[in-house]
CSV table of C-alpha atoms in Angstrom, one decimal:
chain,number,residue,atom,x,y,z
A,272,MET,CA,-20.2,-37.1,5.4
A,273,LYS,CA,-19.2,-33.9,3.7
A,274,HIS,CA,-19.6,-30.6,5.5
A,275,ARG,CA,-17.9,-27.2,5.7
A,276,ILE,CA,-14.5,-27.1,7.5
A,277,LEU,CA,-16.0,-24.0,9.1
A,278,THR,CA,-18.1,-26.2,11.3
A,279,MET,CA,-15.1,-28.5,12.2
A,280,ALA,CA,-12.9,-25.4,12.8
A,281,LEU,CA,-15.3,-24.1,15.4
A,282,SER,CA,-15.1,-27.3,17.3
A,283,LEU,CA,-11.3,-27.2,17.1
A,284,GLY,CA,-11.2,-23.5,18.0
A,285,LEU,CA,-9.4,-22.5,14.7
A,286,THR,CA,-10.1,-18.8,15.2
A,287,ALA,CA,-6.9,-17.7,13.3
A,288,PHE,CA,-7.8,-19.9,10.4
A,289,LEU,CA,-11.3,-18.5,10.0
A,290,SER,CA,-10.9,-14.8,10.8
A,291,LEU,CA,-11.1,-12.6,7.7
A,292,PRO,CA,-9.1,-9.4,7.3
A,293,ALA,CA,-10.6,-6.2,8.8
A,294,VAL,CA,-9.9,-3.0,7.0
A,295,ALA,CA,-9.9,0.7,7.8
A,296,ALA,CA,-8.5,3.7,6.0
A,297,ASP,CA,-8.6,7.5,6.0
A,298,ASP,CA,-7.3,10.0,3.4
A,299,VAL,CA,-3.7,10.9,3.7
A,300,VAL,CA,-1.2,13.1,1.8
A,301,ILE,CA,0.3,11.3,-1.1
A,302,VAL,CA,2.4,14.3,-2.2
A,303,LYS,CA,2.4,18.0,-1.5
A,304,PHE,CA,3.9,20.8,-3.6
A,305,ASP,CA,3.9,24.1,-1.7
A,306,ALA,CA,7.5,25.4,-1.8
A,307,SER,CA,7.7,24.9,1.9
A,308,LYS,CA,11.1,23.2,1.6
A,309,ILE,CA,12.3,23.7,-2.0
A,310,THR,CA,12.5,27.2,-3.5
A,311,GLY,CA,14.5,29.0,-6.2
A,312,LEU,CA,14.8,29.8,-9.8
A,313,ALA,CA,14.3,27.0,-12.3
A,314,ALA,CA,17.1,28.4,-14.5
A,315,ASP,CA,19.7,28.4,-11.8
A,316,ASN,CA,18.7,25.4,-9.7
A,317,ASN,CA,20.0,21.8,-10.0
A,318,GLN,CA,16.9,20.7,-8.1
A,319,TYR,CA,14.6,21.6,-11.1
A,320,PRO,CA,12.2,19.9,-11.8
A,321,PHE,CA,11.3,20.5,-8.2
A,322,ALA,CA,10.5,17.5,-5.9
A,323,ALA,CA,7.5,17.5,-3.7
A,324,ASP,CA,7.8,19.2,-0.3
A,325,GLU,CA,6.0,16.4,1.5
A,326,VAL,CA,5.5,12.7,0.5
A,327,PHE,CA,3.7,9.7,1.8
A,328,ASP,CA,6.9,7.6,1.3
A,329,ASP,CA,10.1,7.6,-0.7
A,330,ASN,CA,8.4,5.8,-3.7
A,331,ARG,CA,6.3,8.7,-5.0
A,332,ASN,CA,8.3,9.6,-8.2
A,333,ASP,CA,7.4,13.2,-7.4
A,334,GLN,CA,8.3,16.3,-9.4
A,335,VAL,CA,6.9,19.5,-10.9
A,336,CYS,CA,8.0,21.6,-13.8
A,337,ILE,CA,6.6,23.7,-16.6
A,338,VAL,CA,6.4,22.2,-20.1
A,339,LYS,CA,5.4,23.2,-23.5
A,340,GLN,CA,1.8,22.3,-24.4
A,341,ALA,CA,2.9,21.5,-27.9
A,342,ASP,CA,5.4,18.7,-27.3
A,343,GLY,CA,5.8,18.3,-23.5
A,344,SER,CA,9.4,19.4,-23.4
A,345,GLN,CA,10.6,21.1,-20.3
A,346,VAL,CA,10.7,24.9,-20.0
A,347,ASN,CA,13.4,26.4,-17.7
A,348,GLY,CA,12.9,30.1,-18.0
A,349,ASP,CA,15.6,32.7,-17.6
A,350,PHE,CA,17.1,34.8,-14.8
A,351,GLY,CA,14.9,37.8,-15.5
A,352,ASN,CA,12.0,37.6,-17.9
A,353,PRO,CA,10.6,35.1,-18.7
A,354,ILE,CA,11.1,33.5,-15.3
A,355,ILE,CA,10.1,30.3,-13.5
A,356,ARG,CA,10.5,30.2,-9.8
A,357,ASN,CA,9.3,28.0,-6.9
A,358,ARG,CA,8.1,30.6,-4.4
A,359,LYS,CA,6.8,30.5,-0.9
A,360,ASP,CA,6.2,34.3,-0.6
A,361,ASP,CA,3.0,36.0,-1.7
A,362,ALA,CA,3.7,36.4,-5.4
A,363,ILE,CA,0.2,37.2,-6.6
A,364,VAL,CA,-2.2,36.6,-3.6
A,365,ALA,CA,-1.5,36.0,0.0
A,366,GLY,CA,-1.1,32.5,1.1
A,367,LEU,CA,-0.5,30.9,-2.3
A,368,THR,CA,2.9,29.2,-2.5
A,369,GLY,CA,4.3,27.1,-5.3
A,370,LEU,CA,5.5,27.2,-8.9
A,371,PHE,CA,5.3,30.7,-10.4
A,372,GLN,CA,6.0,32.0,-13.9
A,373,ASN,CA,6.0,35.4,-15.5
A,374,GLY,CA,6.3,36.2,-19.2
A,375,TYR,CA,5.2,33.1,-21.1
A,376,HIS,CA,1.8,32.9,-22.8
A,377,THR,CA,0.0,30.5,-20.5
A,378,ALA,CA,-1.9,29.0,-23.5
A,379,ASP,CA,1.6,27.8,-24.6
A,380,ILE,CA,2.7,26.2,-21.4
A,381,ALA,CA,1.5,23.8,-18.7
A,382,TRP,CA,2.4,23.1,-15.0
A,383,GLN,CA,3.2,19.4,-15.0
A,384,TYR,CA,3.0,17.4,-11.8
A,385,ARG,CA,4.2,13.8,-11.6
A,386,PHE,CA,3.6,11.4,-8.7
A,387,SER,CA,2.8,7.8,-7.9
A,388,THR,CA,-0.6,6.5,-6.7
A,389,ILE,CA,0.6,3.0,-6.0
A,390,GLY,CA,-0.8,1.7,-2.8
A,391,PHE,CA,-3.9,3.9,-3.0
A,392,ILE,CA,-7.5,3.1,-4.0
A,393,SER,CA,-8.6,6.7,-4.7
A,394,ALA,CA,-7.0,10.1,-5.0
A,395,THR,CA,-7.9,13.8,-5.4
A,396,PHE,CA,-5.7,16.6,-6.8
A,397,GLN,CA,-6.3,19.8,-4.9
A,398,PHE,CA,-4.7,23.2,-5.6
A,399,GLY,CA,-5.0,26.9,-5.6
A,400,MET,CA,-4.0,29.3,-8.4
A,401,ALA,CA,-4.0,33.0,-9.3
A,402,ALA,CA,-3.0,35.1,-12.2
A,403,LYS,CA,-3.1,38.6,-13.6
A,404,ASN,CA,-2.3,40.8,-16.6
A,405,ALA,CA,-1.6,38.8,-19.7
A,406,ALA,CA,-2.2,35.4,-18.2
A,407,THR,CA,-5.1,33.5,-19.8
A,408,LYS,CA,-8.5,33.6,-18.2
A,409,THR,CA,-9.7,30.1,-18.9
A,410,TRP,CA,-7.9,27.0,-17.7
A,411,LYS,CA,-8.2,23.2,-17.8
A,412,ALA,CA,-6.5,20.1,-16.4
A,413,GLN,CA,-5.4,16.9,-18.1
A,414,TRP,CA,-4.0,13.6,-16.9
A,415,SER,CA,-1.8,10.8,-18.2
A,416,THR,CA,0.0,7.7,-17.0
A,417,ASP,CA,2.7,7.8,-19.7
A,418,GLY,CA,3.5,11.5,-20.0
A,419,THR,CA,2.6,11.4,-23.6
A,420,THR,CA,-1.1,10.8,-24.1
A,421,PHE,CA,-3.2,13.2,-22.1
A,422,THR,CA,-7.0,13.3,-21.4
A,423,ASP,CA,-9.0,16.2,-20.1
A,424,LEU,CA,-9.8,16.0,-16.4
A,425,GLY,CA,-12.9,17.7,-15.1
A,426,GLU,CA,-14.4,20.9,-16.4
A,427,ASN,CA,-12.6,24.1,-17.4
A,428,TRP,CA,-12.5,27.0,-15.0
A,429,THR,CA,-12.0,30.7,-15.2
A,430,LEU,CA,-9.8,33.1,-13.2
A,431,THR,CA,-10.4,36.6,-12.0
A,432,ALA,CA,-7.3,38.7,-11.8
A,433,GLU,CA,-5.5,38.7,-8.5
A,434,THR,CA,-8.1,36.4,-6.9
A,435,LEU,CA,-7.4,33.0,-5.5
A,436,LYS,CA,-9.1,30.1,-7.3
A,437,GLU,CA,-9.3,26.8,-5.5
A,438,VAL,CA,-9.8,23.6,-7.5
A,439,SER,CA,-10.3,20.0,-6.5
A,440,LEU,CA,-10.1,17.2,-9.1
A,441,THR,CA,-11.0,13.5,-8.5
A,442,LEU,CA,-8.5,11.3,-10.3
A,443,PRO,CA,-10.2,8.7,-12.6
A,444,ASP,CA,-9.8,4.9,-11.9
A,445,GLY,CA,-7.2,4.7,-14.7
A,446,ALA,CA,-4.9,6.9,-12.6
A,447,ILE,CA,-5.1,4.9,-9.5
A,448,GLY,CA,-2.4,2.4,-8.5
A,449,LYS,CA,0.0,3.7,-11.1
A,450,ALA,CA,3.8,4.2,-10.8
A,451,ASN,CA,3.5,7.5,-12.6
A,452,VAL,CA,0.6,9.9,-12.9
A,453,TYR,CA,1.0,13.2,-14.7
A,454,ILE,CA,-1.4,16.1,-14.1
A,455,ARG,CA,-1.1,19.2,-16.4
A,456,ILE,CA,-2.7,22.6,-15.5
A,457,MET,CA,-2.8,24.8,-18.6
A,458,GLY,CA,-4.3,28.0,-20.0
A,459,VAL,CA,-6.8,27.8,-22.8
A,460,GLY,CA,-7.7,30.3,-25.5
A,461,LYS,CA,-6.8,34.0,-26.0
A,462,GLU,CA,-8.9,35.8,-23.4
A,463,LEU,CA,-6.7,37.3,-20.7
A,464,THR,CA,-7.2,38.1,-17.0
A,465,ASP,CA,-6.3,41.8,-17.8
A,466,LEU,CA,-8.4,44.0,-15.5
A,467,LEU,CA,-7.4,47.4,-17.0
A,468,GLY,CA,-7.6,46.6,-20.7
A,469,GLU,CA,-3.9,47.1,-21.3
A,470,TYR,CA,-3.5,43.9,-23.3
A,471,THR,CA,-6.1,44.4,-26.0
A,472,GLU,CA,-3.6,43.4,-28.7
A,473,ASP,CA,-1.1,40.6,-28.7
A,474,PRO,CA,1.3,41.4,-25.9
A,475,PHE,CA,3.7,38.5,-26.5
A,476,THR,CA,6.2,40.5,-28.5
A,477,ALA,CA,9.0,41.2,-26.0
A,478,GLY,CA,11.0,38.3,-27.5
A,479,THR,CA,11.3,34.5,-27.6
A,480,SER,CA,12.8,32.1,-25.2
A,481,GLU,CA,13.1,28.4,-25.7
A,482,GLY,CA,11.0,28.7,-28.8
A,483,LEU,CA,8.2,30.5,-27.0
A,484,SER,CA,7.1,34.2,-27.3
A,485,TYR,CA,6.9,36.1,-24.1
A,486,CYS,CA,5.7,39.5,-22.7
A,487,THR,CA,6.5,41.7,-19.8
A,488,ASN,CA,3.7,40.6,-17.4
A,489,SER,CA,1.7,37.4,-17.5
A,490,GLU,CA,2.1,36.5,-13.8
A,491,SER,CA,0.6,33.1,-12.9
A,492,GLN,CA,1.1,30.6,-10.1
A,493,VAL,CA,-0.2,27.2,-9.2
A,494,GLY,CA,0.4,26.4,-5.5
A,495,ASN,CA,-0.7,24.7,-2.3
A,496,VAL,CA,-0.9,21.5,-4.4
A,497,THR,CA,-2.0,18.5,-2.3
A,498,VAL,CA,-2.7,15.1,-3.6
A,499,LEU,CA,-4.8,13.2,-1.1
A,500,GLY,CA,-5.5,9.5,-1.3
A,501,THR,CA,-7.2,6.6,0.4
A,502,PRO,CA,-4.6,4.0,1.1
A,503,GLU,CA,-5.2,0.4,0.2
A,504,PRO,CA,-6.6,-1.1,3.4
A,505,ASP,CA,-4.3,-3.0,5.7
A,506,ILE,CA,-4.8,-6.7,5.9
A,507,GLU,CA,-5.5,-7.5,9.6
A,508,LEU,CA,-5.1,-10.9,11.1
A,509,THR,CA,-5.9,-11.9,14.7
A,510,VAL,CA,-3.0,-14.1,15.8
A,511,PRO,CA,-3.0,-15.7,19.3
A,512,ALA,CA,-0.1,-15.3,21.7
A,513,LYS,CA,2.9,-17.4,20.7
A,514,GLY,CA,0.7,-18.6,17.8
A,515,TYR,CA,0.3,-18.5,14.1
A,516,ALA,CA,-2.2,-17.6,11.3
A,517,THR,CA,-1.9,-18.4,7.6
A,518,TYR,CA,-2.4,-16.0,4.7
A,519,VAL,CA,-2.0,-15.8,0.9
A,520,LEU,CA,-2.7,-13.0,-1.6
A,521,ASP,CA,-2.2,-12.5,-5.3
A,522,HIS,CA,0.1,-9.6,-4.6
A,523,ARG,CA,3.5,-9.1,-3.0
A,524,LEU,CA,3.1,-8.6,0.8
A,525,ARG,CA,5.2,-7.4,3.7
A,526,LEU,CA,4.6,-6.7,7.4
A,527,HIS,CA,3.3,-3.3,8.3
A,528,ALA,CA,5.9,-1.1,10.1
A,529,ASP,CA,3.5,-0.6,13.0
A,530,ASN,CA,3.4,-4.2,14.2
A,531,VAL,CA,4.8,-4.9,17.6
A,532,GLU,CA,8.2,-6.4,18.1
A,533,GLY,CA,8.0,-10.2,18.1
A,534,VAL,CA,5.8,-10.5,14.9
A,535,GLN,CA,7.3,-12.4,12.0
A,536,LEU,CA,6.3,-13.3,8.5
A,537,LEU,CA,7.3,-16.8,7.6
A,538,THR,CA,6.8,-19.6,5.1
A,539,VAL,CA,7.3,-23.3,5.2
A,540,THR,CA,10.4,-24.3,3.4
A,541,ALA,CA,10.8,-28.0,3.8
A,542,VAL,CA,9.3,-31.2,5.2
A,543,ALA,CA,11.7,-34.0,6.2
A,544,GLY,CA,10.1,-37.0,7.9
A,545,GLU,CA,8.2,-35.7,10.9
A,546,SER,CA,9.7,-32.2,11.0
A,547,VAL,CA,8.7,-29.1,9.0
A,548,THR,CA,11.0,-26.1,8.9
A,549,THR,CA,10.2,-22.4,8.2
A,550,ALA,CA,12.1,-19.3,7.2
A,551,GLU,CA,11.5,-15.6,7.6
A,552,VAL,CA,10.2,-13.6,4.6
A,553,ALA,CA,10.9,-9.9,4.1
A,554,VAL,CA,8.7,-9.4,1.0
A,555,ALA,CA,6.5,-12.2,-0.1
A,556,GLU,CA,6.0,-13.2,-3.7
A,557,ALA,CA,2.5,-12.8,-5.1
A,558,GLY,CA,0.6,-16.0,-4.2
A,559,GLN,CA,3.2,-17.2,-1.7
A,560,PRO,CA,1.6,-19.1,1.2
A,561,LEU,CA,2.6,-17.5,4.5
A,562,LEU,CA,2.6,-18.1,8.3
A,563,VAL,CA,2.2,-15.1,10.4
A,564,TYR,CA,3.8,-15.6,13.8
A,565,ASN,CA,3.0,-13.6,17.0
A,566,GLY,CA,5.8,-14.1,19.5
A,567,THR,CA,4.3,-11.9,22.2
A,568,GLU,CA,2.5,-13.0,25.3
A,569,THR,CA,-0.9,-11.6,24.2
A,570,ALA,CA,-3.0,-12.0,21.1
A,571,GLN,CA,-2.2,-9.4,18.4
A,572,THR,CA,-3.9,-7.8,15.4
A,573,VAL,CA,-1.1,-8.2,12.9
A,574,LYS,CA,-1.1,-6.0,9.9
A,575,LEU,CA,0.1,-6.9,6.4
A,576,VAL,CA,0.4,-4.5,3.5
A,577,LYS,CA,0.9,-4.8,-0.2
A,578,ALA,CA,4.5,-4.4,-1.2
A,579,TYR,CA,5.8,-2.8,-4.4
A,580,THR,CA,9.5,-3.7,-4.1
A,581,ASP,CA,11.1,-6.9,-5.3
A,582,ALA,CA,10.2,-10.1,-3.4
A,583,ASP,CA,12.8,-11.0,-0.8
A,584,GLY,CA,12.4,-14.4,0.8
A,585,PRO,CA,12.9,-18.1,0.6
A,586,THR,CA,11.2,-20.6,-1.7
A,587,THR,CA,8.1,-22.2,-0.2
A,588,PHE,CA,7.8,-25.9,0.2
A,589,SER,CA,5.5,-27.2,-2.5
A,590,GLY,CA,3.2,-28.9,0.0
A,591,PHE,CA,2.4,-25.6,1.8
A,592,VAL,CA,-0.4,-24.2,-0.4
A,593,GLY,CA,-3.1,-21.6,-0.3
A,594,THR,CA,-6.3,-20.5,-2.0
A,595,LEU,CA,-7.5,-17.1,-3.1
A,596,GLU,CA,-11.1,-18.2,-3.1
A,597,ASP,CA,-13.2,-20.5,-1.0
A,598,LYS,CA,-12.1,-24.0,-1.9
A,599,GLU,CA,-13.6,-27.4,-1.6
A,600,MET,CA,-11.0,-29.6,0.2
A,601,ASP,CA,-11.0,-33.4,0.2
A,602,ALA,CA,-10.5,-35.3,3.4
A,603,SER,CA,-7.1,-36.8,4.1
A,604,SER,CA,-6.8,-40.0,2.1
A,605,ASP,CA,-4.7,-43.1,1.7
A,606,THR,CA,-2.3,-41.1,-0.4
A,607,LYS,CA,-2.3,-37.6,1.1
A,608,ASP,CA,-2.9,-35.9,4.4
A,609,TYR,CA,-4.1,-32.4,4.8
A,610,TYR,CA,-3.5,-30.1,7.8
A,611,ILE,CA,-5.0,-26.7,8.6
A,612,CYS,CA,-3.7,-24.3,11.3
A,613,ASN,CA,-5.7,-23.6,14.4
A,614,GLY,CA,-3.4,-21.0,15.7
A,615,LYS,CA,-1.2,-23.3,17.7
A,616,ALA,CA,-1.0,-26.4,15.6
A,617,PHE,CA,-1.8,-27.9,12.2
A,618,ALA,CA,-4.8,-30.2,12.6
A,619,ARG,CA,-5.3,-33.2,10.3
A,620,VAL,CA,-8.4,-32.8,8.1
A,621,ASN,CA,-10.5,-35.9,8.5
A,622,ASP,CA,-13.6,-34.8,6.6
A,623,ALA,CA,-14.1,-33.0,3.3
A,624,GLY,CA,-15.2,-29.4,3.5
A,625,THR,CA,-14.5,-25.8,2.4
A,626,VAL,CA,-11.4,-23.8,3.1
A,627,ALA,CA,-11.9,-20.0,3.4
A,628,ALA,CA,-10.3,-17.7,0.9
A,629,ASN,CA,-6.8,-16.5,1.5
A,630,ARG,CA,-5.9,-19.4,3.8
A,631,CYS,CA,-3.2,-22.0,3.6
A,632,TRP,CA,-2.7,-25.6,4.6
A,633,LEU,CA,-0.2,-28.5,4.4
A,634,GLU,CA,-0.5,-31.3,1.9
A,635,ILE,CA,1.8,-34.1,2.8
A,636,ALA,CA,2.2,-37.5,1.1
A,637,LYS,CA,0.7,-40.3,3.3
A,638,SER,CA,3.1,-41.8,5.8
A,639,ALA,CA,2.8,-45.1,7.6
A,640,ALA,CA,1.5,-43.4,10.8
A,641,ALA,CA,0.3,-39.9,10.0
A,642,PRO,CA,0.1,-37.7,13.1
A,643,GLN,CA,-3.3,-36.2,14.0
A,644,PHE,CA,-1.7,-32.9,14.8
A,645,ILE,CA,1.5,-31.1,13.9
A,646,ALA,CA,2.6,-28.7,16.6
A,647,VAL,CA,4.1,-25.3,15.7
A,648,ALA,CA,7.2,-23.9,17.2
A,649,ARG,CA,8.9,-20.6,16.3
A,650,ASN,CA,10.7,-21.0,13.0
A,651,SER,CA,10.1,-24.7,12.9
A,652,ILE,CA,7.2,-27.1,12.9
A,653,THR,CA,7.6,-30.5,14.5
A,654,ALA,CA,5.3,-33.5,14.0
A,655,VAL,CA,3.6,-34.7,17.1
A,656,SER,CA,4.9,-38.2,18.0
A,657,PRO,CA,4.8,-40.3,20.1
A,658,VAL,CA,1.9,-39.9,22.5
A,659,THR,CA,3.0,-39.4,26.1
A,660,ARG,CA,0.8,-40.1,29.1
A,661,THR,CA,1.2,-38.2,32.4
A,662,ASN,CA,-0.7,-37.6,35.6
A,663,ALA,CA,-2.4,-34.4,36.6
A,664,GLY,CA,-0.1,-31.9,38.2
A,665,ALA,CA,3.0,-32.9,36.2
A,666,THR,CA,5.1,-30.0,35.0
A,667,PRO,CA,6.4,-29.7,31.3
A,668,ALA,CA,9.8,-28.4,30.6
A,669,ASP,CA,8.7,-24.8,29.8
A,670,GLY,CA,5.6,-24.7,32.0
A,671,ALA,CA,3.2,-24.2,29.0
A,672,TRP,CA,0.4,-26.5,28.0
A,673,TYR,CA,-2.0,-25.9,25.1
A,674,ASP,CA,-5.3,-27.7,24.5
A,675,LEU,CA,-6.5,-28.6,21.0
A,676,GLN,CA,-8.3,-25.2,20.9
A,677,GLY,CA,-5.0,-23.4,21.3
A,678,ARG,CA,-5.7,-22.3,24.9
A,679,ARG,CA,-2.7,-22.0,27.2
A,680,TYR,CA,-2.7,-23.5,30.7
A,681,GLU,CA,-0.2,-22.8,33.4
A,682,ALA,CA,1.7,-25.7,35.0
A,683,GLY,CA,-0.5,-27.9,37.2
A,684,THR,CA,-3.8,-26.3,36.1
A,685,ALA,CA,-4.6,-28.5,33.1
A,686,GLN,CA,-7.5,-31.0,33.5
A,687,LYS,CA,-8.0,-34.4,32.0
A,688,GLY,CA,-7.7,-34.3,28.2
A,689,ILE,CA,-5.3,-34.0,25.3
A,690,TYR,CA,-2.7,-31.2,25.2
A,691,ILE,CA,0.3,-30.0,23.1
A,692,VAL,CA,3.4,-29.7,25.2
A,693,ASP,CA,6.9,-28.9,23.8
A,694,GLY,CA,5.9,-30.2,20.4
A,695,LYS,CA,4.4,-33.4,21.8
A,696,LYS,CA,0.9,-34.6,22.3
A,697,VAL,CA,0.2,-35.3,25.9
A,698,VAL,CA,-2.8,-37.3,27.2
A,699,MET,CA,-3.7,-36.0,30.7
A,700,SER,CA,-5.4,-38.6,32.9
A,701,SER,CA,-6.3,-38.9,36.6
A,702,LYS,CA,-3.9,-40.4,39.1
């Protein structure tokens, strides 16, 4: 009779096999550019383009510089005027810190920020800015993922001279999960922030620098730049004490750094007769079937996260397989045996059913006497054979007994029934 393996799993206590990942996430800083750590002149600073002052991790590809709107080439400024400087003092308005320029026509240049949104499912670009004198009055933002083709982002905004303007831009879906995202903040048009009417005619006649005309005063600053994002949710698996769960995903994976000591990421590497061996995985390949081991004395919520570095781990045994979607599984047959993990052991599948998405199992060519269970030990899996009979009160070598639901019993407390002890199936009977 065909039925869901879910029903069978409940009877076997396969909680680790059935539990689906739980997720939770809050917005965090992806990058922050506020000149809190890096300051100085662009023209006299080997750190320009300037890196972010705060980053989520070391893989953010973060930098800021000023570029020409016409061709995207970097602008360095001079030692006097025009000038580009990363400032943490109050250049135009109090509390605004970040990349400042004076002299250039802000309709010719753009503040260009680069960062990575890999590992995030949404992001916002927040900043403040201020300007005065011959700086342009109207501004806009653009975004790109290649640094060449840019698209307008949000609506234009206007500045009032010497007044802080705060802007928040939601990044589009096309900018999420990218190795490089470019945001440009740029002046638009000829109208200036001039309060006193001193720049009624073209003021950009003081000279040229790097192919751009400049004037005496066009002070403008973008600062307090914070890119906030919602991280991709952690994958959370409930793993019993001294037990296992299986998992597979179509993305590289690694253990979260917050896991307790004693948790390991493994994969099955070989099957030889009645023994199955495993090896530790640092970064799993996309689609690689995994065993998550909890070596502690209590059940743990083990976290996995998507990885963006090269895979680093052994080759998985071809008979250890997984599914990304719910899958109809045949019962063990005359040619092949299937085993699913119940947290403590792999249990032979005797009836056809459905395996939940992101779960793994063993497919082993039929042997003369296929075991009903395959017990799991740390870094190795040993087939259960032969059956041993003992009387109540007998003590196993390590004092640990597990029933077929994966529950642990102390020595002498197990009642009549079938148990896994030191990789062997033990039938407990009365005296």
